[in-house]
Coordinates of C-alpha atoms in Angstrom, one line a residue:
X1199 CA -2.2 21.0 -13.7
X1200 CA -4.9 21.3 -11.3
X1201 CA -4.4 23.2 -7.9
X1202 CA -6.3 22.9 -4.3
X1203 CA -6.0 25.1 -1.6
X1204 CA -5.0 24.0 1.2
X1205 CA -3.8 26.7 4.2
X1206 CA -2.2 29.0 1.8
X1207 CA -0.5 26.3 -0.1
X1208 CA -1.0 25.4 -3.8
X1209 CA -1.3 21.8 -3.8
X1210 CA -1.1 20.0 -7.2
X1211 CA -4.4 17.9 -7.3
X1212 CA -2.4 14.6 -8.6
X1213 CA 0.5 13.9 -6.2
X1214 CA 2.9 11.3 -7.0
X1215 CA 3.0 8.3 -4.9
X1216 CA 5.8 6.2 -4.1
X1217 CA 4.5 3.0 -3.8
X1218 CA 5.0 1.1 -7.1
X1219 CA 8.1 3.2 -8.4
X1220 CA 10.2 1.2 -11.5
X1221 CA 12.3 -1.8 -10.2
X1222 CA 14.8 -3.8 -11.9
X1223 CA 14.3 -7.6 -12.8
X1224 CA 11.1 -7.5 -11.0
X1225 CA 12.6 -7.2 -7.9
X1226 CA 10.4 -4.6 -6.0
X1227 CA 13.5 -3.9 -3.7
X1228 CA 15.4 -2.6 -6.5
X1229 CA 14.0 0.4 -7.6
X1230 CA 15.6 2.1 -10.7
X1231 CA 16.6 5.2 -9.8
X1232 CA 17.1 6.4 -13.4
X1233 CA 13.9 6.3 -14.2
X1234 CA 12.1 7.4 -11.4
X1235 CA 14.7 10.2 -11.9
X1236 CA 12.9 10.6 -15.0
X1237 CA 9.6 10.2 -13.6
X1238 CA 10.2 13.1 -11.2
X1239 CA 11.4 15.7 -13.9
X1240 CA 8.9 15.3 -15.8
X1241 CA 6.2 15.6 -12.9
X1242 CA 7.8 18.4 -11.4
X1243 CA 7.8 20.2 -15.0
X1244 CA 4.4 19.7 -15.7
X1245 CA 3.2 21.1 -12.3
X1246 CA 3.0 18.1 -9.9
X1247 CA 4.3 19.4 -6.5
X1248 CA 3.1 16.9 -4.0
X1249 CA 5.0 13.4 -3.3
X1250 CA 4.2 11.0 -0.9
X1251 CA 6.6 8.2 0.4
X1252 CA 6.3 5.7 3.6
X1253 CA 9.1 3.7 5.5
X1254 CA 7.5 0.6 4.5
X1255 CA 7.1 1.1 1.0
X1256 CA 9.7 -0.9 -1.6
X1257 CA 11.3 -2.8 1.1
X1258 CA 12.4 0.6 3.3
X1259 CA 14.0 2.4 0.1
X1260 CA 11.4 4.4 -0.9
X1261 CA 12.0 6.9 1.1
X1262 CA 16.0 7.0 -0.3
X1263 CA 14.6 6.9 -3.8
X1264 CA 12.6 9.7 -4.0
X1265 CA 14.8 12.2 -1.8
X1266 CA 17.4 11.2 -4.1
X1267 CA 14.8 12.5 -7.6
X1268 CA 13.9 15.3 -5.6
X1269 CA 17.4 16.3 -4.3
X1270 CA 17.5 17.5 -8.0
X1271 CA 15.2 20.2 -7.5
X1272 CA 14.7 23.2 -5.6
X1273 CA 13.3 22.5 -1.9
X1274 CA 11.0 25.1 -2.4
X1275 CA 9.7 23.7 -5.4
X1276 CA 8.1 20.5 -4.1
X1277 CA 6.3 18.8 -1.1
X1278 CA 7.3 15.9 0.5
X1279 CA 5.1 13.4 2.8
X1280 CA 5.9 10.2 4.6
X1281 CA 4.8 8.6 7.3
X1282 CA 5.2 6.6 10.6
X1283 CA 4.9 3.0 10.5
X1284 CA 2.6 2.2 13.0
X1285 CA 1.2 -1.0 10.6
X1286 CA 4.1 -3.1 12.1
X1287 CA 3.2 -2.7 16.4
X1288 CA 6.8 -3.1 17.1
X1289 CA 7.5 0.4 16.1
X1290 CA 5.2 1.8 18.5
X1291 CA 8.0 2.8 20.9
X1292 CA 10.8 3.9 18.0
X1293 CA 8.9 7.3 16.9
X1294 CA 12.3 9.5 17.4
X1295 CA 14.5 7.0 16.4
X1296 CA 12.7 6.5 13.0
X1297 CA 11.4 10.0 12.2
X1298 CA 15.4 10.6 12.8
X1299 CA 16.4 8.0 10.1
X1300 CA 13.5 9.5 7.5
X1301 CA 15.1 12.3 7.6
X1302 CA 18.3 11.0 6.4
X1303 CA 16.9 8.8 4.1
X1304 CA 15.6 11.5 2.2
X1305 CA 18.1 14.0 2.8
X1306 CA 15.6 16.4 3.7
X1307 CA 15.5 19.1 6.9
X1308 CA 11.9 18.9 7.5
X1309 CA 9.1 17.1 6.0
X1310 CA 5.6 19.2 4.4
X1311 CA 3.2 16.8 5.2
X1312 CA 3.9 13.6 8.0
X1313 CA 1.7 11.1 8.6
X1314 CA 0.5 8.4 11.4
X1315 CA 0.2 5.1 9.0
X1316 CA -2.9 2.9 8.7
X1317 CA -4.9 3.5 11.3
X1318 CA -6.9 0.7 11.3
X1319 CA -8.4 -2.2 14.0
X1320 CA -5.0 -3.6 14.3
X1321 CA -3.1 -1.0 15.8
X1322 CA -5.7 1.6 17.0
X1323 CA -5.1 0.5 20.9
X1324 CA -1.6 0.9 20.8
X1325 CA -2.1 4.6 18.5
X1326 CA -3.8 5.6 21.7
X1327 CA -1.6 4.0 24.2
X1328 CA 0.2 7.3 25.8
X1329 CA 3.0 5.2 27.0
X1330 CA 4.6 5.1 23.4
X1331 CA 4.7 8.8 23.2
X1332 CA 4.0 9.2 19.4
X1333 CA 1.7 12.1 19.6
X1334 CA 3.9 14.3 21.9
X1335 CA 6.6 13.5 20.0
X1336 CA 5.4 14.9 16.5
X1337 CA 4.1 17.6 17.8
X1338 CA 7.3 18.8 19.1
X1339 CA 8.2 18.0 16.2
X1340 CA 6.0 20.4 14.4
X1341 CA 6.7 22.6 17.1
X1342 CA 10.3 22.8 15.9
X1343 CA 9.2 23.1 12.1
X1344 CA 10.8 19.7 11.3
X1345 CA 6.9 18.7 10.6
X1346 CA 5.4 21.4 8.3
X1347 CA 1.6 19.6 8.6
X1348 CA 0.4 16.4 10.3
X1349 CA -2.0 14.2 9.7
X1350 CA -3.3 10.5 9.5
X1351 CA -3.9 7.4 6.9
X1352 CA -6.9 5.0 7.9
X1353 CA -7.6 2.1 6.5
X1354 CA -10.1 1.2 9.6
X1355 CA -13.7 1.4 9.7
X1356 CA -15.3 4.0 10.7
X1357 CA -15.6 3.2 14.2
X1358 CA -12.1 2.8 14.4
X1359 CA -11.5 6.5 13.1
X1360 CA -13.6 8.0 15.3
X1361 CA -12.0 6.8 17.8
X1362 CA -8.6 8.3 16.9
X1363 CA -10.5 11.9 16.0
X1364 CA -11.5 11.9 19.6
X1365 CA -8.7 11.4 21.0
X1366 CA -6.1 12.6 18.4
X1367 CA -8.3 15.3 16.1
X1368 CA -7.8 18.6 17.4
X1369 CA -4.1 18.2 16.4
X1370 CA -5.1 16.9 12.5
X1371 CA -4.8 19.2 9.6
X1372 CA -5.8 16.2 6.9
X1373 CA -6.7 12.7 6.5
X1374 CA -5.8 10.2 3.5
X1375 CA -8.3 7.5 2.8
X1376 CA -8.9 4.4 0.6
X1377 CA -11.3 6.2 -2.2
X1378 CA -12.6 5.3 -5.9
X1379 CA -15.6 4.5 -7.3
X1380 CA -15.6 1.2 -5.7
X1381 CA -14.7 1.5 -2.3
X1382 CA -17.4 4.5 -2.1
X1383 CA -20.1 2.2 -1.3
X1384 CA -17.7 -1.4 -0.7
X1385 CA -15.5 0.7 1.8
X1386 CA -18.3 2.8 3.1
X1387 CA -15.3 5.5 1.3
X1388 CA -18.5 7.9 1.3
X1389 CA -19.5 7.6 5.2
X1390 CA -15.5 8.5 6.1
X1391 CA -15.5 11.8 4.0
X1392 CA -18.6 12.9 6.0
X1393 CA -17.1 11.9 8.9
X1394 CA -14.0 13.5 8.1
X1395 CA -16.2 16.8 7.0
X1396 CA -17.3 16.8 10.4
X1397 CA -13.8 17.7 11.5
X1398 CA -13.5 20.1 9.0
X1399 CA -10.4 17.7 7.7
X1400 CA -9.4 17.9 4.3
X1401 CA -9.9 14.2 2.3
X1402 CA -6.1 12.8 0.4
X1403 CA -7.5 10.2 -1.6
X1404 CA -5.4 6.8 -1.7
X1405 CA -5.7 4.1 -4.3
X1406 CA -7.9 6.0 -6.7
X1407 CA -8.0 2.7 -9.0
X1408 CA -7.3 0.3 -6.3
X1409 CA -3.6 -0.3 -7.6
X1410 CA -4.8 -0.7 -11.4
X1411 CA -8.1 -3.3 -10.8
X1412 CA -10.6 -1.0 -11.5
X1413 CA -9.2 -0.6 -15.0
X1414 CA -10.0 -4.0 -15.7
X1415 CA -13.8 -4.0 -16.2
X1416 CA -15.7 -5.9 -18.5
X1417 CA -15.4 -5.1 -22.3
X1418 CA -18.9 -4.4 -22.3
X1419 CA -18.3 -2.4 -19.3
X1420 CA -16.0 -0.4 -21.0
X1421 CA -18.0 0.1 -24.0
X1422 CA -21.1 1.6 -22.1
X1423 CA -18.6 4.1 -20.3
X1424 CA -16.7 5.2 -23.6
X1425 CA -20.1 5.9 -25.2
X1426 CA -20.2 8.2 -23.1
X1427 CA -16.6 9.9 -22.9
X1428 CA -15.0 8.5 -26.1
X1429 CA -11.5 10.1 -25.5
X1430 CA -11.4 8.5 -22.1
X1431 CA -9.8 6.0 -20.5
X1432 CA -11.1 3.6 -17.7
X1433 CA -8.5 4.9 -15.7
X1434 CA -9.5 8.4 -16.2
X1435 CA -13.3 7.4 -15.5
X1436 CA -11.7 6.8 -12.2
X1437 CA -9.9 10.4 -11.4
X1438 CA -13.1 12.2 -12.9
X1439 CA -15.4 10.3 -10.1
X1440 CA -13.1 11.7 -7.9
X1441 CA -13.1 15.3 -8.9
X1442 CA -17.0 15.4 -8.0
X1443 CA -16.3 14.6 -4.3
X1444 CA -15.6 18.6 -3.4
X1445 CA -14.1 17.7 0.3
X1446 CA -10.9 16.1 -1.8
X1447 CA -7.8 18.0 -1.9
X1448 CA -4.9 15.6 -3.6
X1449 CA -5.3 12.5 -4.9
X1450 CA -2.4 9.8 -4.7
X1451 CA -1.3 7.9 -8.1
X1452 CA 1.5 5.2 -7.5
X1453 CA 2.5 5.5 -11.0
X1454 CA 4.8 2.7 -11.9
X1455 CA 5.9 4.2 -15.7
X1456 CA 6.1 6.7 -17.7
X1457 CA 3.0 6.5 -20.0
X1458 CA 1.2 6.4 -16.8
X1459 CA 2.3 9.3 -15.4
X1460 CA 1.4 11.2 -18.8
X1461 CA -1.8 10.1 -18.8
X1462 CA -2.7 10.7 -15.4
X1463 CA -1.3 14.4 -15.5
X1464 CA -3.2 14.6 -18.7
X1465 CA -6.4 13.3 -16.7
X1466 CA -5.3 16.2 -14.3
X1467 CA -5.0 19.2 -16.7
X1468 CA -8.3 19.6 -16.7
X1469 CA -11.4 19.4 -14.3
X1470 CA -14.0 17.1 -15.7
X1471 CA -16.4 15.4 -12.9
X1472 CA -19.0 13.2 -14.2
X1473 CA -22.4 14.1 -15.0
X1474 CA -25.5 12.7 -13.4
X1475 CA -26.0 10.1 -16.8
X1476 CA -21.8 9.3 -16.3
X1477 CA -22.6 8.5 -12.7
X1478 CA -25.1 6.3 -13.1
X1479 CA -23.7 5.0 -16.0
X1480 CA -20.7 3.9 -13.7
X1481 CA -22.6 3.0 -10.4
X1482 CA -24.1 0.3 -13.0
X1483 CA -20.7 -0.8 -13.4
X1484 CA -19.8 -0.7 -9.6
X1485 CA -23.7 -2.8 -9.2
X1486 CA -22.0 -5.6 -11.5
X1487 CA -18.8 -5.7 -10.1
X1488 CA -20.1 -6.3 -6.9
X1489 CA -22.9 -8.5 -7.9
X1490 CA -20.0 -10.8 -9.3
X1491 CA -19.6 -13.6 -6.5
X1492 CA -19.9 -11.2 -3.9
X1493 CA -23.0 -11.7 -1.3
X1494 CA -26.0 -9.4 -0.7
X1495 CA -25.7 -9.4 3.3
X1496 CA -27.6 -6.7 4.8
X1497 CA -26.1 -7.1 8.3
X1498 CA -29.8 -7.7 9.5
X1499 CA -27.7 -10.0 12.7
X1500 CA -30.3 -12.9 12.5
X1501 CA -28.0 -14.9 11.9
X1502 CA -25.6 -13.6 15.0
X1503 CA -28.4 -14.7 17.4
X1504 CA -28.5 -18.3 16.2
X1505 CA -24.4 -19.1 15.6
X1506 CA -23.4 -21.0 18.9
X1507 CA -19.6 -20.0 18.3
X1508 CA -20.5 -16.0 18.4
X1509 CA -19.4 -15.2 15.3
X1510 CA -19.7 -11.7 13.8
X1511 CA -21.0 -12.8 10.3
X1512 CA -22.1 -10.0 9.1
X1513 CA -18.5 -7.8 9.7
X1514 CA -17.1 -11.1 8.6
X1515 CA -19.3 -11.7 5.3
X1516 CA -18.2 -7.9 5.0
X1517 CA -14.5 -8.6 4.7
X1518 CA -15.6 -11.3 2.6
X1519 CA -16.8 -9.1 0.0
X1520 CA -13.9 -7.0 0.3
X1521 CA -11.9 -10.6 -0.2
X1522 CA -13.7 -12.0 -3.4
X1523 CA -13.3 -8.4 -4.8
X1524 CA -10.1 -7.8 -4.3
X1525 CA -8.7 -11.6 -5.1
X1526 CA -5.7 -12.9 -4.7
X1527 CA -4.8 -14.3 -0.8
X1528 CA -7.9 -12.6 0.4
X1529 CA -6.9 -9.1 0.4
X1530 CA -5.1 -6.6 2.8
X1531 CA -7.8 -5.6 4.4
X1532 CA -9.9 -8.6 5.0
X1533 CA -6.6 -10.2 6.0
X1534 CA -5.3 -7.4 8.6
X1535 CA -9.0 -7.2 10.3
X1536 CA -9.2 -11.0 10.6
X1537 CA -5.9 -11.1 11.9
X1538 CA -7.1 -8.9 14.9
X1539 CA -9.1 -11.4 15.8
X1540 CA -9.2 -14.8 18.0
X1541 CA -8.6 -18.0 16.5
X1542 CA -12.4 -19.0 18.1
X1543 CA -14.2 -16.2 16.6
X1544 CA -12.5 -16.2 12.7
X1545 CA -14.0 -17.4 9.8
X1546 CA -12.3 -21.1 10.3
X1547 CA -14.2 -21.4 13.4
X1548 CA -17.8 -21.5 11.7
X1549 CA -18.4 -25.3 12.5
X1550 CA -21.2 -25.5 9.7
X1551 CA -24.4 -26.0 11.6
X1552 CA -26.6 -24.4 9.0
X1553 CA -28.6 -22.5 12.3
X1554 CA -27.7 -19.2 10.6
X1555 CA -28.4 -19.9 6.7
X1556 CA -31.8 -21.4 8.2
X1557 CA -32.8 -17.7 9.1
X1558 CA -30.8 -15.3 6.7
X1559 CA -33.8 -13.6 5.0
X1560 CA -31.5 -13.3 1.8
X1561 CA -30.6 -16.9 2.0
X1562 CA -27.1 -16.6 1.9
X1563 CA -25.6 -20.1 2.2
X1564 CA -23.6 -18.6 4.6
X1565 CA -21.6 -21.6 6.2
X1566 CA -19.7 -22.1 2.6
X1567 CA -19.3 -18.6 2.3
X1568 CA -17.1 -18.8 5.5
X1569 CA -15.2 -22.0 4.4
X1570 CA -14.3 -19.8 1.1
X1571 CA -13.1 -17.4 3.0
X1572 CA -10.9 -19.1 5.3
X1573 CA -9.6 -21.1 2.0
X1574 CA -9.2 -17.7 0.7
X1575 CA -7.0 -16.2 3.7
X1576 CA -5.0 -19.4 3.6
X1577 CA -4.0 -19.0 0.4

């Protein structure tokens, strides 16, 4: 196993996440605690020390799962993170109350590593409001060595960071962000690290193959890549993309079996970043992906000027990348930024004029491409 420093610690460079444990019968409630028991031995006995965990995550019993595993185990041995659920703005005034409950849900005196959840456009104002008392909160918290390290997860844009570093970064020690090959250019994934490098804030990388898509290229996708590396994997294509990015410390894997877990800690034995042929060999991979029924929108904002309902179409034909890429209901992300806005200025309220295709210099049909993605966010 691979180790990062990270103020004194040894870190194990693959941590385990706790997002898509084993259920039973499908039923993502219902996680089966014998295997993840299993899971958890075998991660701890080939070097993984890091685990991270949320109160949202399998329906609140995440957090009960893996305390139980790791209950097993020296305390010593392993580090635990969770996080506060600031994704759901009617937690914004329960901070003591649930940090209390986390720590009987996992059984455990302190926590390593704790985290403010999502950051993002939805619940930035209310991260900042003072009135809920978060931030004093965790840092009395830390004070009394119940927190060990604190930090943040962002799913926002960059502005929307930046905002919470200037009011919140002196007291950060790391940040966890959405980061794989994709999301490095679709996410702007490489704008947030330097950002983040400005802070001199270690990067945890979430959703390192964007919860198992990016394994499912093209056949002739995969050919070109296993030319190149025949003994690996898509998957591990993915991890080695992410050991060249130097400012990452851990990177998350919400392994959901046991042949996963073995072939992600074998991916992890071993540093093996991608060469300048690899990376070009993948960016062409990442330059058909997107080119498939995405839109080339340069956020040139001729087309703001000339939209009588005010629409921000380029931040909107953004998300709609992000939707088409992602499939399914439109996404997490395009859904939770469009949901931060009013009903006047979302994609439903493009009344198909045509004034802003008539002067998009990449002729985006753009009225149609809004009426896909409202279908899209309606489901």
């Amino acid at each position: 196993m691979l180790y990062k420093d990270f103020q004194g610690l040894k870190l194990s460079a693959l941590g385990m996440g706790a997002m898509r444990l084993p259920v039973v019968g499908g039923d993502d409630t219902k996680i089966d605690q014998g295997a993840v028991n299993e899971m958890v031995d075998y991660a701890m006995e080939q070097g993984i020390n890091y685990y991270d965990t949320a109160w949202g995550y399998h329906g609140g019993n995440s957090e009960i799962a893996i305390g139980e595993a790791l209950a097993r185990h020296p305390r010593e041995s392993f580090y635990i993170a969770t996080k506060f659920p600031g994704y759901d703005l009617s937690n914004m005034d329960k901070v003591e109350e649930i940090f209390e409950r986390q720590l009987e849900k996992t059984g455990m005196g302190y926590f390593d590593f704790y985290l403010i959840h999502n950051v993002c456009e939805m619940n930035i104002d209310e991260y900042l409001n003072p009135e809920h008392g978060i931030m004093p909160y965790l840092l009395a918290q830390k004070e009394a060595g119940r927190i060990r390290h604190l930090g943040f997860s962002a799913h926002g844009a960059i502005p929307v960071m930046e905002r919470f570093l200037e009011a919140y970064g002196e007291h950060m020690e790391f940040c966890q962000i959405q980061l794989n090959f994709l999301d490095w250019q679709l996410q702007d994934a490489r704008g947030k690290v330097e950002l983040l490098k400005k802070w001199n804030l270690p990067v945890w990388v979430m959703e390192p193959v964007r919860g198992g898509k990016l394994a499912q290229i093209t056949d002739e996708e995969a050919e070109r890549l296993h030319a190149l590396r025949p003994d690996e994997s898509t998957v591990a294509w993915a991890f080695r993309f992410i050991q060249g990015i130097p400012e990452v410390c851990v990177t998350l894997s919400g392994m959901s079996n046991f042949e996963q877990l073995k072939e992600n800690i074998a991916t992890f034995s071993e540093e093996k970043p991608l060469n300048d042929e690899e990376a070009a060999a993948l960016q062409a991979v990442v330059d058909e992906m997107l080119g498939r029924g995405t839109v080339p929108c340069t956020a040139c904002h001729y087309c703001t000027s000339h939209c009588p309902q005010g629409l921000d179409i380029p931040k909107l034909l953004e998300m709609y990348n992000e939707a088409v890429v992602t499939g399914g209901k439109g996404g997490f992300i395009p859904s939770m930024f469009v949901a931060t806005l009013p009903e006047d200025k979302r994609p439903g309220a493009c009344i198909g004029c045509g004034s802003c295709a008539a002067v998009c210099p990449q002729q985006i049909d753009i009225p149609s491409k809004l009426a896909d993605f409202a279908a899209k966010l309606a489901g």
